[in-house]
CSV table of C-alpha atoms in Angstrom, one decimal:
chain,number,residue,atom,x,y,z
J,6,MET,CA,101.2,51.5,61.0
J,7,THR,CA,102.4,51.9,64.5
J,8,HIS,CA,101.1,54.4,67.0
J,9,THR,CA,103.1,55.9,69.8
J,10,ILE,CA,101.5,57.0,73.0
J,11,SER,CA,103.0,60.1,74.6
J,12,ALA,CA,103.2,60.2,78.3
J,13,PRO,CA,100.7,62.6,79.9
J,14,ILE,CA,101.9,65.9,81.3
J,15,ALA,CA,101.8,65.9,85.1
J,16,VAL,CA,99.7,68.6,86.7
J,17,SER,CA,99.5,69.5,90.4
J,18,ALA,CA,97.4,67.4,92.6
J,19,PRO,CA,94.8,69.0,95.0
J,20,ALA,CA,96.7,70.7,97.8
J,21,ARG,CA,96.7,68.9,101.2
J,22,PRO,CA,95.8,70.8,104.4
J,23,ALA,CA,99.5,71.0,105.4
J,24,THR,CA,100.4,72.3,101.9
J,25,ARG,CA,97.6,74.9,101.9
J,26,PHE,CA,98.9,76.1,105.4
J,27,LEU,CA,102.3,76.7,103.9
J,28,LEU,CA,100.8,78.4,100.8
J,29,ALA,CA,98.9,80.7,103.0
J,30,GLY,CA,102.3,82.2,103.8
J,31,ALA,CA,102.9,83.4,100.3
J,32,ILE,CA,99.2,84.5,100.0
J,33,GLY,CA,99.5,86.7,103.0
J,34,ALA,CA,103.1,88.1,102.4
J,35,GLY,CA,102.1,90.8,99.9
J,36,PRO,CA,99.0,92.1,101.7
J,37,LEU,CA,101.0,92.2,105.0
J,38,PHE,CA,103.8,94.2,103.6
J,39,LEU,CA,101.7,96.6,101.6
J,40,SER,CA,99.1,97.2,104.3
J,41,ALA,CA,101.9,97.8,106.9
J,42,GLY,CA,103.6,100.2,104.5
J,43,LEU,CA,100.4,102.1,103.8
J,44,VAL,CA,99.5,102.6,107.4
J,45,GLN,CA,103.1,103.7,108.3
J,46,GLY,CA,103.4,105.9,105.3
J,47,LEU,CA,100.2,107.8,106.2
J,48,THR,CA,101.2,108.2,109.9
J,49,ARG,CA,105.0,108.7,110.0
J,50,GLU,CA,106.1,112.3,110.1
J,51,GLY,CA,108.0,113.4,107.0
J,52,PHE,CA,107.1,110.4,104.8
J,53,ASP,CA,105.8,111.2,101.4
J,54,PHE,CA,104.7,108.4,99.0
J,55,THR,CA,105.7,110.6,96.0
J,56,ARG,CA,109.3,111.0,97.2
J,57,ASN,CA,110.1,108.1,99.6
J,58,ALA,CA,110.3,104.4,99.1
J,59,LEU,CA,108.6,102.0,101.6
J,60,SER,CA,112.0,100.6,102.5
J,61,GLN,CA,112.9,103.9,104.2
J,62,LEU,CA,110.2,103.3,106.8
J,63,SER,CA,112.8,101.0,108.5
J,64,LEU,CA,114.6,104.2,109.6
J,65,GLY,CA,113.9,106.4,112.6
J,66,ASP,CA,112.6,105.8,116.0
J,67,LEU,CA,109.7,103.6,114.7
J,68,GLY,CA,111.7,101.9,112.0
J,69,TRP,CA,111.7,98.7,113.9
J,70,ILE,CA,108.1,98.2,112.7
J,71,GLN,CA,109.2,98.0,109.1
J,72,THR,CA,112.1,95.9,110.0
J,73,VAL,CA,109.8,93.4,111.6
J,74,THR,CA,107.5,93.6,108.5
J,75,PHE,CA,110.5,92.8,106.3
J,76,VAL,CA,111.3,89.7,108.4
J,77,LEU,CA,107.7,88.5,108.6
J,78,THR,CA,107.2,89.0,104.9
J,79,GLY,CA,110.3,87.1,104.1
J,80,LEU,CA,109.5,84.2,106.4
J,81,LEU,CA,105.9,84.0,105.0
J,82,ALA,CA,107.2,84.0,101.4
J,83,ILE,CA,109.7,81.2,102.3
J,84,ALA,CA,107.0,79.1,103.9
J,85,GLY,CA,104.9,79.7,100.7
J,86,ALA,CA,107.9,78.5,98.6
J,87,VAL,CA,107.9,75.2,100.5
J,88,GLY,CA,104.1,75.0,99.9
J,89,ILE,CA,104.5,75.7,96.2
J,90,GLY,CA,107.2,72.9,96.0
J,91,GLN,CA,104.7,70.5,97.6
J,92,ALA,CA,101.8,71.6,95.5
J,93,LEU,CA,103.7,71.3,92.2
J,94,ARG,CA,105.6,68.1,93.0
J,95,ASN,CA,106.1,66.2,89.7
J,96,ALA,CA,104.4,68.9,87.8
J,97,PRO,CA,105.7,71.5,85.3
J,98,GLY,CA,107.4,74.3,87.2
J,99,GLY,CA,107.7,72.2,90.4
J,100,THR,CA,111.5,72.5,90.6
J,101,TRP,CA,112.3,76.2,89.9
J,102,ALA,CA,109.2,78.0,90.9
J,103,PRO,CA,109.6,77.3,94.7
J,104,ARG,CA,113.3,77.9,94.6
J,105,LEU,CA,112.9,81.4,92.9
J,106,VAL,CA,110.1,82.3,95.4
J,107,GLY,CA,112.4,81.2,98.2
J,108,VAL,CA,115.1,83.6,96.9
J,109,PHE,CA,112.5,86.3,96.9
J,110,GLY,CA,111.6,85.6,100.5
J,111,ALA,CA,115.3,85.5,101.5
J,112,SER,CA,115.8,89.0,99.9
J,113,PHE,CA,113.4,90.5,102.4
J,114,LEU,CA,115.4,89.0,105.3
J,115,LEU,CA,118.5,90.7,103.8
J,116,ALA,CA,116.6,93.9,103.4
J,117,ALA,CA,115.8,93.8,107.1
J,118,VAL,CA,119.5,93.4,108.0
J,119,PHE,CA,120.7,96.1,105.5
J,120,PRO,CA,118.4,99.1,105.8
J,121,ALA,CA,117.9,101.7,103.0
J,122,ASP,CA,119.6,105.1,103.2
J,123,PRO,CA,117.7,108.2,104.4
J,124,GLY,CA,116.9,110.9,101.9
J,125,ALA,CA,114.2,113.1,100.4
J,126,GLY,CA,113.2,114.4,103.8
J,127,PHE,CA,112.8,111.1,105.6
J,128,PRO,CA,113.3,110.4,108.5
J,129,ALA,CA,112.1,113.8,109.6
J,130,GLY,CA,115.0,116.3,109.6
J,131,THR,CA,116.8,114.6,106.7
J,132,PRO,CA,117.8,117.0,103.9
J,133,GLU,CA,115.1,117.3,101.2
J,134,ALA,CA,117.4,116.5,98.4
J,135,PRO,CA,117.7,112.7,97.5
J,136,ALA,CA,120.9,111.1,98.7
J,137,THR,CA,123.7,111.5,96.1
J,138,ALA,CA,125.7,108.3,97.1
J,139,LEU,CA,124.7,105.0,98.5
J,140,SER,CA,126.2,103.7,101.7
J,141,THR,CA,127.3,100.1,101.9
J,142,HIS,CA,124.2,99.0,103.6
J,143,GLY,CA,122.0,101.0,101.3
J,144,ALA,CA,123.7,99.4,98.3
J,145,LEU,CA,123.2,95.9,99.8
J,146,HIS,CA,119.5,96.8,100.5
J,147,MET,CA,119.0,97.8,96.8
J,148,LEU,CA,120.9,94.8,95.5
J,149,SER,CA,118.7,92.4,97.6
J,150,ALA,CA,115.6,94.0,96.3
J,151,MET,CA,116.8,93.8,92.7
J,152,VAL,CA,117.8,90.1,93.0
J,153,GLY,CA,114.6,89.3,95.0
J,154,PHE,CA,112.1,90.8,92.5
J,155,LEU,CA,114.0,89.5,89.5
J,156,ALA,CA,113.7,86.0,91.1
J,157,LEU,CA,110.0,86.6,91.6
J,158,CYS,CA,109.5,87.6,87.9
J,159,LEU,CA,111.3,84.5,86.8
J,160,ALA,CA,109.1,82.5,89.2
J,161,PHE,CA,106.1,83.9,87.4
J,162,LEU,CA,107.5,82.8,84.1
J,163,VAL,CA,108.0,79.4,85.3
J,164,LEU,CA,104.5,79.2,86.8
J,165,ALA,CA,103.2,80.3,83.3
J,166,ARG,CA,104.5,77.0,82.0
J,167,HIS,CA,102.6,75.2,84.8
J,168,PHE,CA,99.4,77.0,84.0
J,169,THR,CA,99.8,76.4,80.3
J,170,ALA,CA,100.2,72.7,80.9
J,171,GLY,CA,97.0,72.7,83.0
J,172,GLY,CA,95.0,74.5,80.3
J,173,ARG,CA,94.7,77.8,82.3
J,174,ARG,CA,95.5,80.1,79.4
J,175,GLY,CA,94.5,83.3,81.2
J,176,TRP,CA,96.7,82.6,84.2
J,177,ALA,CA,99.6,81.7,81.9
J,178,ILE,CA,99.3,84.9,79.9
J,179,ALA,CA,99.0,87.1,83.0
J,180,SER,CA,102.0,85.4,84.6
J,181,ARG,CA,104.0,86.4,81.5
J,182,VAL,CA,102.7,90.0,81.5
J,183,VAL,CA,103.1,90.8,85.2
J,184,PRO,CA,106.9,90.6,85.1
J,185,ILE,CA,107.0,93.2,82.4
J,186,GLY,CA,104.9,95.6,84.6
J,187,VAL,CA,107.1,94.9,87.6
J,188,LEU,CA,110.4,95.6,85.7
J,189,ALA,CA,108.9,98.6,83.9
J,190,GLY,CA,108.0,100.1,87.3
J,191,PHE,CA,111.5,99.6,88.6
J,192,ALA,CA,113.0,101.1,85.4
J,193,ALA,CA,110.8,104.2,85.8
J,194,SER,CA,111.5,104.8,89.5
J,195,SER,CA,114.5,107.0,88.8
J,196,ALA,CA,112.2,109.6,87.3
J,197,PHE,CA,109.1,108.8,89.3
J,198,VAL,CA,109.6,107.2,92.8
J,199,PRO,CA,106.1,105.8,93.1
J,200,ALA,CA,106.7,103.6,90.1
J,201,PHE,CA,109.0,101.4,92.2
J,202,THR,CA,106.2,101.1,94.8
J,203,LEU,CA,103.6,100.2,92.2
J,204,GLY,CA,106.0,97.7,90.5
J,205,ALA,CA,106.7,96.0,93.8
J,206,ALA,CA,103.0,96.0,94.7
J,207,LEU,CA,102.1,94.4,91.4
J,208,GLY,CA,104.6,91.6,92.0
J,209,LEU,CA,103.5,91.0,95.6
J,210,LEU,CA,99.8,90.9,94.7
J,211,TRP,CA,100.3,88.6,91.8
J,212,LEU,CA,102.2,86.3,94.1
J,213,THR,CA,99.2,86.2,96.3
J,214,ALA,CA,96.9,85.5,93.3
J,215,VAL,CA,98.9,82.7,91.9
J,216,THR,CA,99.5,81.1,95.2
J,217,ALA,CA,95.8,81.2,96.1
J,218,ARG,CA,95.2,79.6,92.7
J,219,LEU,CA,97.5,76.7,93.5
J,220,ALA,CA,95.9,76.3,96.9
J,221,THR,CA,92.5,75.8,95.5
J,222,ALA,CA,93.5,73.7,92.5
């Protein structure tokens, strides 16, 4: 009787200092975006979390703050994508996870270039009714968000494969469940605006969590 020896499944090696530095970008991207949005939402006249999306904070006299936040968040996510590629070199998920996170980061740069439309009373003085039609830049902003968060959800599914190969069952399960929550939030946003914010926050914070896990592996 002959016995065949299967090749071992490669798992990620401990992250090097340079890799951990890049991973810190994806770790910090979500907290930066959400904390900046929270502070602005609480202090900008006319903004209401129950009616307005964080993207609208890029409008008005102080809109440059949110625009810069979009750019910084995108650059941090892209740096994190490079770090993920290095951390997962020759490991399951090492090809597509960093690419998809990179697409997610690039979507924030596009969102900075193409701002959301005003509406629902923001900026101050805007009619209270939601906008009935999207402008070209508003449509491109929405498209970039849809593509970006879809890419992030796919990245989580790819990382679930990596965690499964490494025997981290809980991380693998969560990485499959979180995309459902993100997409459910987006789907419910037409009836309940904060659902979009909650879905985006879930995706951003799980990116922080999984990247931190890779950095400490």
